[in-house]
JSON list of C-alpha atoms in Angstrom, two decimals:
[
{"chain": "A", "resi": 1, "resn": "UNK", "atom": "CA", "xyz": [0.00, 0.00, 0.00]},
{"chain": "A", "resi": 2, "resn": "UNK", "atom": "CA", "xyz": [1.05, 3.49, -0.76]},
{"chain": "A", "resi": 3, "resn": "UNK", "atom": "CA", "xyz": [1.49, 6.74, 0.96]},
{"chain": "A", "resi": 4, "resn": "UNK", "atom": "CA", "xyz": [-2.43, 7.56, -0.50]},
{"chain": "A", "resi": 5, "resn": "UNK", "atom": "CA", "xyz": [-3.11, 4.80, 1.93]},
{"chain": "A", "resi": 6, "resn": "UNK", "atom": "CA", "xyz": [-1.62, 6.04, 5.27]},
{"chain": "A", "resi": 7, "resn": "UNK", "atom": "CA", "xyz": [-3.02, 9.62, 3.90]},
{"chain": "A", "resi": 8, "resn": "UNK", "atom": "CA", "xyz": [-6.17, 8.13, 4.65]},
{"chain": "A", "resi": 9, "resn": "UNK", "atom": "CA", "xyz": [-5.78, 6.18, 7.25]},
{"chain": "A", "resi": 10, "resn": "UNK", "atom": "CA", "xyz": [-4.56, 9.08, 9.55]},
{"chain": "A", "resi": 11, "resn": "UNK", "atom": "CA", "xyz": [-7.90, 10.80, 8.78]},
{"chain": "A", "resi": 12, "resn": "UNK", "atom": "CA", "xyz": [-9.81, 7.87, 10.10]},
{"chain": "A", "resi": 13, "resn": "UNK", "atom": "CA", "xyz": [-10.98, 7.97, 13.67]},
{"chain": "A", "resi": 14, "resn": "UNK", "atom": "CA", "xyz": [-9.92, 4.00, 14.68]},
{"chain": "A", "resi": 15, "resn": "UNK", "atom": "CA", "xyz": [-6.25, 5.29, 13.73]},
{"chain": "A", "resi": 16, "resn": "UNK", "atom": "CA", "xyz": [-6.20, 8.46, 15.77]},
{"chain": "A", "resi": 17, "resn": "UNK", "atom": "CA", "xyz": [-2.89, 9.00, 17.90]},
{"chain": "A", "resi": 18, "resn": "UNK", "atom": "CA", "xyz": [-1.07, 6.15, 15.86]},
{"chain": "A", "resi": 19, "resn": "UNK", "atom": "CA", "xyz": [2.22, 6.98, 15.08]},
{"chain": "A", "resi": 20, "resn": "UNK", "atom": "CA", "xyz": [3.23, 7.78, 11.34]},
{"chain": "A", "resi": 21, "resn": "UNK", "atom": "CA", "xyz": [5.52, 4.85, 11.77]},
{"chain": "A", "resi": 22, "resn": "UNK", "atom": "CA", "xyz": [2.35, 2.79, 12.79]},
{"chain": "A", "resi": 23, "resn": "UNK", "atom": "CA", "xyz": [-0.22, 3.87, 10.11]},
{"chain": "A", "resi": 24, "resn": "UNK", "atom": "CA", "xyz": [2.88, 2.48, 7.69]},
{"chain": "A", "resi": 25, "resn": "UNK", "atom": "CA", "xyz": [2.62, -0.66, 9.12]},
{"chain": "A", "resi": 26, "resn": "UNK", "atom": "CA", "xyz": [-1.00, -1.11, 8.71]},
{"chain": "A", "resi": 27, "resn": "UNK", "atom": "CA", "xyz": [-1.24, 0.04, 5.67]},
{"chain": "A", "resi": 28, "resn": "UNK", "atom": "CA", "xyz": [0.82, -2.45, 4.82]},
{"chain": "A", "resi": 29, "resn": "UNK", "atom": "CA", "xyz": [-1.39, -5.48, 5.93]},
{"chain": "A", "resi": 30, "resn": "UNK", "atom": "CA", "xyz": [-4.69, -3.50, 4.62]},
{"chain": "A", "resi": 31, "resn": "UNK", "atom": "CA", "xyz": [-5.75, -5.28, 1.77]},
{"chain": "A", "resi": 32, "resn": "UNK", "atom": "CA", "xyz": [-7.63, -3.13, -0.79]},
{"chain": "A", "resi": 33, "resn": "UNK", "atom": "CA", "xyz": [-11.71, -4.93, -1.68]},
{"chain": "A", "resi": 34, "resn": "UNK", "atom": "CA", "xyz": [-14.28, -3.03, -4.44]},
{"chain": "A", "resi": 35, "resn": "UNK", "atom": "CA", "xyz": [-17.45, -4.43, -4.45]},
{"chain": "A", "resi": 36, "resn": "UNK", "atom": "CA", "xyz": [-20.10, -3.43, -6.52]},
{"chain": "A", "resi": 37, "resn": "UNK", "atom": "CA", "xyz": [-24.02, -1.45, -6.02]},
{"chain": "A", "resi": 38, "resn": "UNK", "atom": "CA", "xyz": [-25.92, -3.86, -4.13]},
{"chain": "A", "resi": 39, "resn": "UNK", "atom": "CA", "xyz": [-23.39, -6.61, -3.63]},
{"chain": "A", "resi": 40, "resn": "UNK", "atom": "CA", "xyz": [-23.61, -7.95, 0.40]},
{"chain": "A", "resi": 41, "resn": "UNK", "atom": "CA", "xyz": [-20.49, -7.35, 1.96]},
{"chain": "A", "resi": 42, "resn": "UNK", "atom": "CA", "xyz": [-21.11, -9.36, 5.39]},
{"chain": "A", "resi": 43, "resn": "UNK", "atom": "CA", "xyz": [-24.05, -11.49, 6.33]},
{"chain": "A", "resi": 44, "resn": "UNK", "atom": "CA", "xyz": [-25.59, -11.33, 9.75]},
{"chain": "A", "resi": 45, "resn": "UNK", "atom": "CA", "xyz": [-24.87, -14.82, 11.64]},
{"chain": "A", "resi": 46, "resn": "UNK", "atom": "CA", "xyz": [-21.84, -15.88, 9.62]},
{"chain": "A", "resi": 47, "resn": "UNK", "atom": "CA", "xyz": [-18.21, -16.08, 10.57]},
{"chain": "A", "resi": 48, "resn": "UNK", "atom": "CA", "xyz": [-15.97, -12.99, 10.83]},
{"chain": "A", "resi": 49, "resn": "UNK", "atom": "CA", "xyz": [-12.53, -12.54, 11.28]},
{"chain": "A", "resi": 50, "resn": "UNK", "atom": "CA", "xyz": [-11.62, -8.92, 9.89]},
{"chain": "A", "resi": 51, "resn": "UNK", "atom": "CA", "xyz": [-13.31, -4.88, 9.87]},
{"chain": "A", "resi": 52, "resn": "UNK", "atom": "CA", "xyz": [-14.05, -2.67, 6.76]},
{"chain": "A", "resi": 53, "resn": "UNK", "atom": "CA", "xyz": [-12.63, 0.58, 6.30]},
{"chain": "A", "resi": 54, "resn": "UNK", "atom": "CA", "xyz": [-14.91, 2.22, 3.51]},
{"chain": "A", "resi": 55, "resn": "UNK", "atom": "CA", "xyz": [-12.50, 4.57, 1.22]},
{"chain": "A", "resi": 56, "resn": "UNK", "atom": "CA", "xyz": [-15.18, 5.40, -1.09]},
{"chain": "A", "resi": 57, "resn": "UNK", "atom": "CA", "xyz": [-19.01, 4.73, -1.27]},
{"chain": "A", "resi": 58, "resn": "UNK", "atom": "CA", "xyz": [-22.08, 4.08, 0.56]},
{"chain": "A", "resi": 59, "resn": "UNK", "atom": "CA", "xyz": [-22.70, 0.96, 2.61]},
{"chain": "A", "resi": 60, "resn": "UNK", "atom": "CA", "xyz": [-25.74, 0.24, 4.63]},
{"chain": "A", "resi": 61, "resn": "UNK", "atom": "CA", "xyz": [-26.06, -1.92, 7.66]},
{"chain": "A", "resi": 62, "resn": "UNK", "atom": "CA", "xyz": [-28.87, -4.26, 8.32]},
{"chain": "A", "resi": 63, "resn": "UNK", "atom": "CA", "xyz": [-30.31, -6.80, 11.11]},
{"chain": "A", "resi": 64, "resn": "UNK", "atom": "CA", "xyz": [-33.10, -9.49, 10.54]},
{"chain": "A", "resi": 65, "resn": "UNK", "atom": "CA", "xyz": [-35.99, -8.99, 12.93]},
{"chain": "A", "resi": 66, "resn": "UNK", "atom": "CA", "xyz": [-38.45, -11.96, 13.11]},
{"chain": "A", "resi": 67, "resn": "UNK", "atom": "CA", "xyz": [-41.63, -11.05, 12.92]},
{"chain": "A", "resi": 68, "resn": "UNK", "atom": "CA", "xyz": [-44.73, -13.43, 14.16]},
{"chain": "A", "resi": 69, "resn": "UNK", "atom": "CA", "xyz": [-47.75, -12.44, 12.05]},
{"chain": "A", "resi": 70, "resn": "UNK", "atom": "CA", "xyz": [-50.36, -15.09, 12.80]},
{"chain": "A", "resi": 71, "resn": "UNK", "atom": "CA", "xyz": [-50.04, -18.50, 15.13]},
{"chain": "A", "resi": 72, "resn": "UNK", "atom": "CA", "xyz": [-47.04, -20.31, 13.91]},
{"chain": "A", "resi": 73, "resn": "UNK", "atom": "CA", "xyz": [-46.14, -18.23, 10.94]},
{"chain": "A", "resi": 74, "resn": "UNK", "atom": "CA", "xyz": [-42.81, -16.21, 11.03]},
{"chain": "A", "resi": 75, "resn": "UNK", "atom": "CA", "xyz": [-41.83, -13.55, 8.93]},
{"chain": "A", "resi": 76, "resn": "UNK", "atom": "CA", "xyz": [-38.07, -11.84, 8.13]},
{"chain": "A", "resi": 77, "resn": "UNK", "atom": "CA", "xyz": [-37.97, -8.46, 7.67]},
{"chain": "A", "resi": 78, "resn": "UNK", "atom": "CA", "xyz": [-34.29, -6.68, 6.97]},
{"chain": "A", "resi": 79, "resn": "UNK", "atom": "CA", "xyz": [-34.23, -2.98, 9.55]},
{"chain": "A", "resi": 80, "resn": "UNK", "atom": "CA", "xyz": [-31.73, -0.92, 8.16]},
{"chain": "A", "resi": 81, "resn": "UNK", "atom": "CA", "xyz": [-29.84, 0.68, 11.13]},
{"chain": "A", "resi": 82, "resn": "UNK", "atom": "CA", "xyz": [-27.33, 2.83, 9.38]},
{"chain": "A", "resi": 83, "resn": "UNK", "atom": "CA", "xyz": [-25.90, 4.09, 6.20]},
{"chain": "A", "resi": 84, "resn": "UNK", "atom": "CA", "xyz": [-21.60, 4.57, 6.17]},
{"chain": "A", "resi": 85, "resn": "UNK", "atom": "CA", "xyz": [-19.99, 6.67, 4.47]},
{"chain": "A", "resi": 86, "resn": "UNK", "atom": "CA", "xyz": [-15.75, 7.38, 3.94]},
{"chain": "A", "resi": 87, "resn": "UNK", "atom": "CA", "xyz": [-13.63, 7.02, 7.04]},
{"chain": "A", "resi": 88, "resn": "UNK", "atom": "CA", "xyz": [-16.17, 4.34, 8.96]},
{"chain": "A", "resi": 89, "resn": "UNK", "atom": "CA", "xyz": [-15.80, 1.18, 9.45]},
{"chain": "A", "resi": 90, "resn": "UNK", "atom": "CA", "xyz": [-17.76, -1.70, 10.24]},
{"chain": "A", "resi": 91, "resn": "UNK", "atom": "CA", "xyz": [-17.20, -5.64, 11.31]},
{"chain": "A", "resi": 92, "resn": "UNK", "atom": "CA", "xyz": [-15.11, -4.24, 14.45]},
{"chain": "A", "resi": 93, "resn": "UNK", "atom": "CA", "xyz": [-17.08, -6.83, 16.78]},
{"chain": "A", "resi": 94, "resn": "UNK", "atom": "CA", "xyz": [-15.67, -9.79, 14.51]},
{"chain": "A", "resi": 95, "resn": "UNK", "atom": "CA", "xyz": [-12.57, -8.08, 13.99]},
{"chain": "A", "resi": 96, "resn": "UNK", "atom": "CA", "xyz": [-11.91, -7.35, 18.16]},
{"chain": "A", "resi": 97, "resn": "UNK", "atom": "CA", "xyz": [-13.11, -10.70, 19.76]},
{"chain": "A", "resi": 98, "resn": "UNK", "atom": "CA", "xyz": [-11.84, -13.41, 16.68]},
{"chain": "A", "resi": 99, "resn": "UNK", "atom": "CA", "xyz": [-13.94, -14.79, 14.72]},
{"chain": "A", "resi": 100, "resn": "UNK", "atom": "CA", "xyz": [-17.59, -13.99, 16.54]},
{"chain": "A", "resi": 101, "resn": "UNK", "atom": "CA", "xyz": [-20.77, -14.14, 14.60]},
{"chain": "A", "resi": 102, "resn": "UNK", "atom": "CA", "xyz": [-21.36, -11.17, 12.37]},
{"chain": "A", "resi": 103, "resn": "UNK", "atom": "CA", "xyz": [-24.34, -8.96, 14.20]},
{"chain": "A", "resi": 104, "resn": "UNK", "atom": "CA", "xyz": [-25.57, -7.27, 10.99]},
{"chain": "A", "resi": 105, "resn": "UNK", "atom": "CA", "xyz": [-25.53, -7.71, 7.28]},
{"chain": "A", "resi": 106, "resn": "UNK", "atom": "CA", "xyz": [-23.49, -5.15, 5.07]},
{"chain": "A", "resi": 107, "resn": "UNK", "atom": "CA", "xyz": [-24.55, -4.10, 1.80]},
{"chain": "A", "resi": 108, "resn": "UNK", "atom": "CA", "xyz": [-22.93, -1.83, -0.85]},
{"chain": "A", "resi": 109, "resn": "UNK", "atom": "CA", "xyz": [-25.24, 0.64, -1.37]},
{"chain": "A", "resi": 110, "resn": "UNK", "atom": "CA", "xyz": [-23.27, 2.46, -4.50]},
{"chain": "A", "resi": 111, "resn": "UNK", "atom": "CA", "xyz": [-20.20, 1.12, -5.52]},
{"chain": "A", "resi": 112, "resn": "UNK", "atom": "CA", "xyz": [-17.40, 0.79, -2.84]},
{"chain": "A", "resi": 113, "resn": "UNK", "atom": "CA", "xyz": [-13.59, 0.63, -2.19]},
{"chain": "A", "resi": 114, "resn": "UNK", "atom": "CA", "xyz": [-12.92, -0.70, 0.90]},
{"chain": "A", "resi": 115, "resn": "UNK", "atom": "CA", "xyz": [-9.69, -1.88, 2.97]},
{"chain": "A", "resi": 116, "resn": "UNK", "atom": "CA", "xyz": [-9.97, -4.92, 5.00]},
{"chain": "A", "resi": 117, "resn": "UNK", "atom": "CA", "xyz": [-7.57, -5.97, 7.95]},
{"chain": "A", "resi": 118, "resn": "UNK", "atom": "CA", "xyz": [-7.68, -9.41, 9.43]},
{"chain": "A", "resi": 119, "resn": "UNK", "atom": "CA", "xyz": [-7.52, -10.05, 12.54]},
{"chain": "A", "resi": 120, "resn": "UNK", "atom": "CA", "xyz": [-4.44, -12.56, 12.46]},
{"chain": "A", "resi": 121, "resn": "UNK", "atom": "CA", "xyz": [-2.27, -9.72, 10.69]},
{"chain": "A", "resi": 122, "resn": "UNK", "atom": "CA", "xyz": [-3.55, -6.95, 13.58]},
{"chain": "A", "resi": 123, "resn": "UNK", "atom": "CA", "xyz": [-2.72, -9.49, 16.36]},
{"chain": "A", "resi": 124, "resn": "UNK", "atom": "CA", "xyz": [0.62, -10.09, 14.64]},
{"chain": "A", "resi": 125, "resn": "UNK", "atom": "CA", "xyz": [1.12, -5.69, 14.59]},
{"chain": "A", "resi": 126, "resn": "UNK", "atom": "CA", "xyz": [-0.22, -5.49, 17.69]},
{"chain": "A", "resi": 127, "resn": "UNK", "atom": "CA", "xyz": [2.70, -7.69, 19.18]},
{"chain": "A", "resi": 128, "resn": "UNK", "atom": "CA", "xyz": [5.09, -5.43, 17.94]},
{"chain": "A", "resi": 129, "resn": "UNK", "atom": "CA", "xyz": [3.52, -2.44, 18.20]},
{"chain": "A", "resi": 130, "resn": "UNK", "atom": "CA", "xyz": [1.82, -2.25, 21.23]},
{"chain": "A", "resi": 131, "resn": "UNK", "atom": "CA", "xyz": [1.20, 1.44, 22.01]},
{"chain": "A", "resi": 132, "resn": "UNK", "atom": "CA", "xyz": [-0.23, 1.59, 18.19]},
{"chain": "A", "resi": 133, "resn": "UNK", "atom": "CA", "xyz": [-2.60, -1.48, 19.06]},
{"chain": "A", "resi": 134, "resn": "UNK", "atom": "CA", "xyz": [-4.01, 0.19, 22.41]},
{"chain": "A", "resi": 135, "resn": "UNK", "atom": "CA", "xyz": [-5.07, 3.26, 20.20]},
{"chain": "A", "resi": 136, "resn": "UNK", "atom": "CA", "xyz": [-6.59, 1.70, 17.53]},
{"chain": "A", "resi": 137, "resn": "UNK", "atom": "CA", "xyz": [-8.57, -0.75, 19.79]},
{"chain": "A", "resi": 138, "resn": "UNK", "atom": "CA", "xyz": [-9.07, 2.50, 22.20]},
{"chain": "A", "resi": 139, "resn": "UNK", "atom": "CA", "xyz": [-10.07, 3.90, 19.24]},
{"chain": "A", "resi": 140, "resn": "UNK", "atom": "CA", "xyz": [-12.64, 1.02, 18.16]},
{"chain": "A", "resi": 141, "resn": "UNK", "atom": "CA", "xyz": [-14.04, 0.49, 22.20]},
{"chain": "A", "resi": 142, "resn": "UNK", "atom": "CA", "xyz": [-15.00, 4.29, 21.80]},
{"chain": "A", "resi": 143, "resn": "UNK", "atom": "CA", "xyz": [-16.41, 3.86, 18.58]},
{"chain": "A", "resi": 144, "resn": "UNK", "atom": "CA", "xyz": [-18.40, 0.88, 20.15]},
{"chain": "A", "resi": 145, "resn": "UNK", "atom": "CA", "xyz": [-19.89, 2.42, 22.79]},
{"chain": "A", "resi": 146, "resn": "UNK", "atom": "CA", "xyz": [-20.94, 5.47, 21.03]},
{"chain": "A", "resi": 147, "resn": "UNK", "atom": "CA", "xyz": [-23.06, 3.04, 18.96]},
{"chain": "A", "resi": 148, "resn": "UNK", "atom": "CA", "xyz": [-24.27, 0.92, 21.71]},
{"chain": "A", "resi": 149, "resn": "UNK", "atom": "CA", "xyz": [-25.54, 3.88, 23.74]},
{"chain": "A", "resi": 150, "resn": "UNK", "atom": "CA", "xyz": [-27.32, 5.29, 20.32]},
{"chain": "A", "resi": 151, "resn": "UNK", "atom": "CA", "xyz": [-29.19, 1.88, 20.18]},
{"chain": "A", "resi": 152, "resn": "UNK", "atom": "CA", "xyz": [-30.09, 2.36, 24.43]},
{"chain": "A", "resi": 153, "resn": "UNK", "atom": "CA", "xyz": [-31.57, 5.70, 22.90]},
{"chain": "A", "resi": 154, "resn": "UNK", "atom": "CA", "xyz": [-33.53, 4.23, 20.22]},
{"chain": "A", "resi": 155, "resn": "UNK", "atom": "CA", "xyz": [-34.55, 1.28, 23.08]},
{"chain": "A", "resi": 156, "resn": "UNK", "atom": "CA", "xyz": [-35.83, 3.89, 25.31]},
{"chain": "A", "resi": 157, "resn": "UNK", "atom": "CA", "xyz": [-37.82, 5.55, 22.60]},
{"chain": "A", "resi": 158, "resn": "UNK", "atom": "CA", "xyz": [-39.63, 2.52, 21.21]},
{"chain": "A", "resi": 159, "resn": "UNK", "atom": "CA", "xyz": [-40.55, 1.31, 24.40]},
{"chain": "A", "resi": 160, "resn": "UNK", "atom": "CA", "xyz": [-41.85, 4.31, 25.28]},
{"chain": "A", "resi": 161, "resn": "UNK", "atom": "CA", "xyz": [-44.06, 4.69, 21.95]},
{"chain": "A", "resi": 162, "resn": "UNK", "atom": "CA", "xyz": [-45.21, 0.89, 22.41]},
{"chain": "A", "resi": 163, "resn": "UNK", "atom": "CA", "xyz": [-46.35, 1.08, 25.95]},
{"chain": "A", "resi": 164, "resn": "UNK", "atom": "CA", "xyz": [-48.23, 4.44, 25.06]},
{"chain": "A", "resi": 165, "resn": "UNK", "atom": "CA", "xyz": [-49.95, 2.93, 22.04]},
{"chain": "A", "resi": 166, "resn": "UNK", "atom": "CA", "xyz": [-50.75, 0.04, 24.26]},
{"chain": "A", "resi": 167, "resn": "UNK", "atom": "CA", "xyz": [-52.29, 1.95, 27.25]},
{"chain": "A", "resi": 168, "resn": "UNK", "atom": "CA", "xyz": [-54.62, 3.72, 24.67]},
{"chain": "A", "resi": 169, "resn": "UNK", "atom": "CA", "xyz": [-55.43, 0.77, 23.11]},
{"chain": "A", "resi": 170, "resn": "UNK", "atom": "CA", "xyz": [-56.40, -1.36, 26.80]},
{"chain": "A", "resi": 171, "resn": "UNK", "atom": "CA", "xyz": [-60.16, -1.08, 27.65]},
{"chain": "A", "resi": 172, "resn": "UNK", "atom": "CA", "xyz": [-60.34, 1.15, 30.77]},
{"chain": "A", "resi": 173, "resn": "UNK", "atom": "CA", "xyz": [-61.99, -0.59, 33.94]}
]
């Protein structure tokens, strides 16, 4: 990978505070992935063992929520949960704690250019750069938690909505 490559890695937020030195070495074990309009990057449920850093494009993510519509019948439904853009990345959870279950689908929604980094080549840069590792996966935890409390947020607010519409709905006694 090329100077263009730590360029932009140094302007994405996972990298912050990594040395110059550091965003050399992982641009060297990025490896560069285009995928085309529409194509599914990661499925929910399957096997992980790397994150996405989009370069260029849109790419929305997606969980399966089972919905039961009569007795016995069960029907999938795809709830988008957030469009990326340049600079994020997703597949972190797969990518921290090796090899976990993907928790969302990814899908290209234009064309994209993305870098990938396994997590077998950022253990293997992690053991020799250490201070670089407990950035990035500072960097990742932060990222992680601003996301997780978003979703409490969105919890809160659905709840909230349900049990209204279901106190107006109960016949008063």
């Amino acid at each position: 990978m090329g100077a263009d490559t730590v360029e932009f890695l140094r302007k994405v937020s996972a990298f912050a505070e990594v040395s110059e030195e550091g965003l050399q070495r992982l641009a060297g074990i990025c490896e560069e992935v285009e995928t085309p309009a529409g194509a599914t990057i990661i499925h929910e449920g399957e096997e992980g063992d790397c994150v996405y850093i989009i370069r260029e494009g849109e790419v929305e993510i997606s969980i399966t929520i089972s919905l039961k519509l009569l007795p016995g019948e069960m029907n999938d439904r795809e709830k988008s949960l957030v469009r990326l853009h340049a600079g994020a990345f997703f597949g972190e959870m797969s990518f921290l704690f090796d090899t976990d279950h993907r928790t969302a689908t990814a899908v290209a929604n234009t064309p994209v250019k993305l870098l990938r980094i396994h997590s077998a080549d950022f253990r293997k840069f992690a053991e020799s750069d250490y201070k670089s590792a407990y950035f990035v996966t500072r960097n990742i935890a932060q990222t992680i938690a601003k996301r997780l409390r978003k979703t409490n947020q969105d919890v809160i607010k659905l709840t909230t909505v349900l049990s209204v519409a279901l106190s107006k709905s109960m016949p008063r006694g």
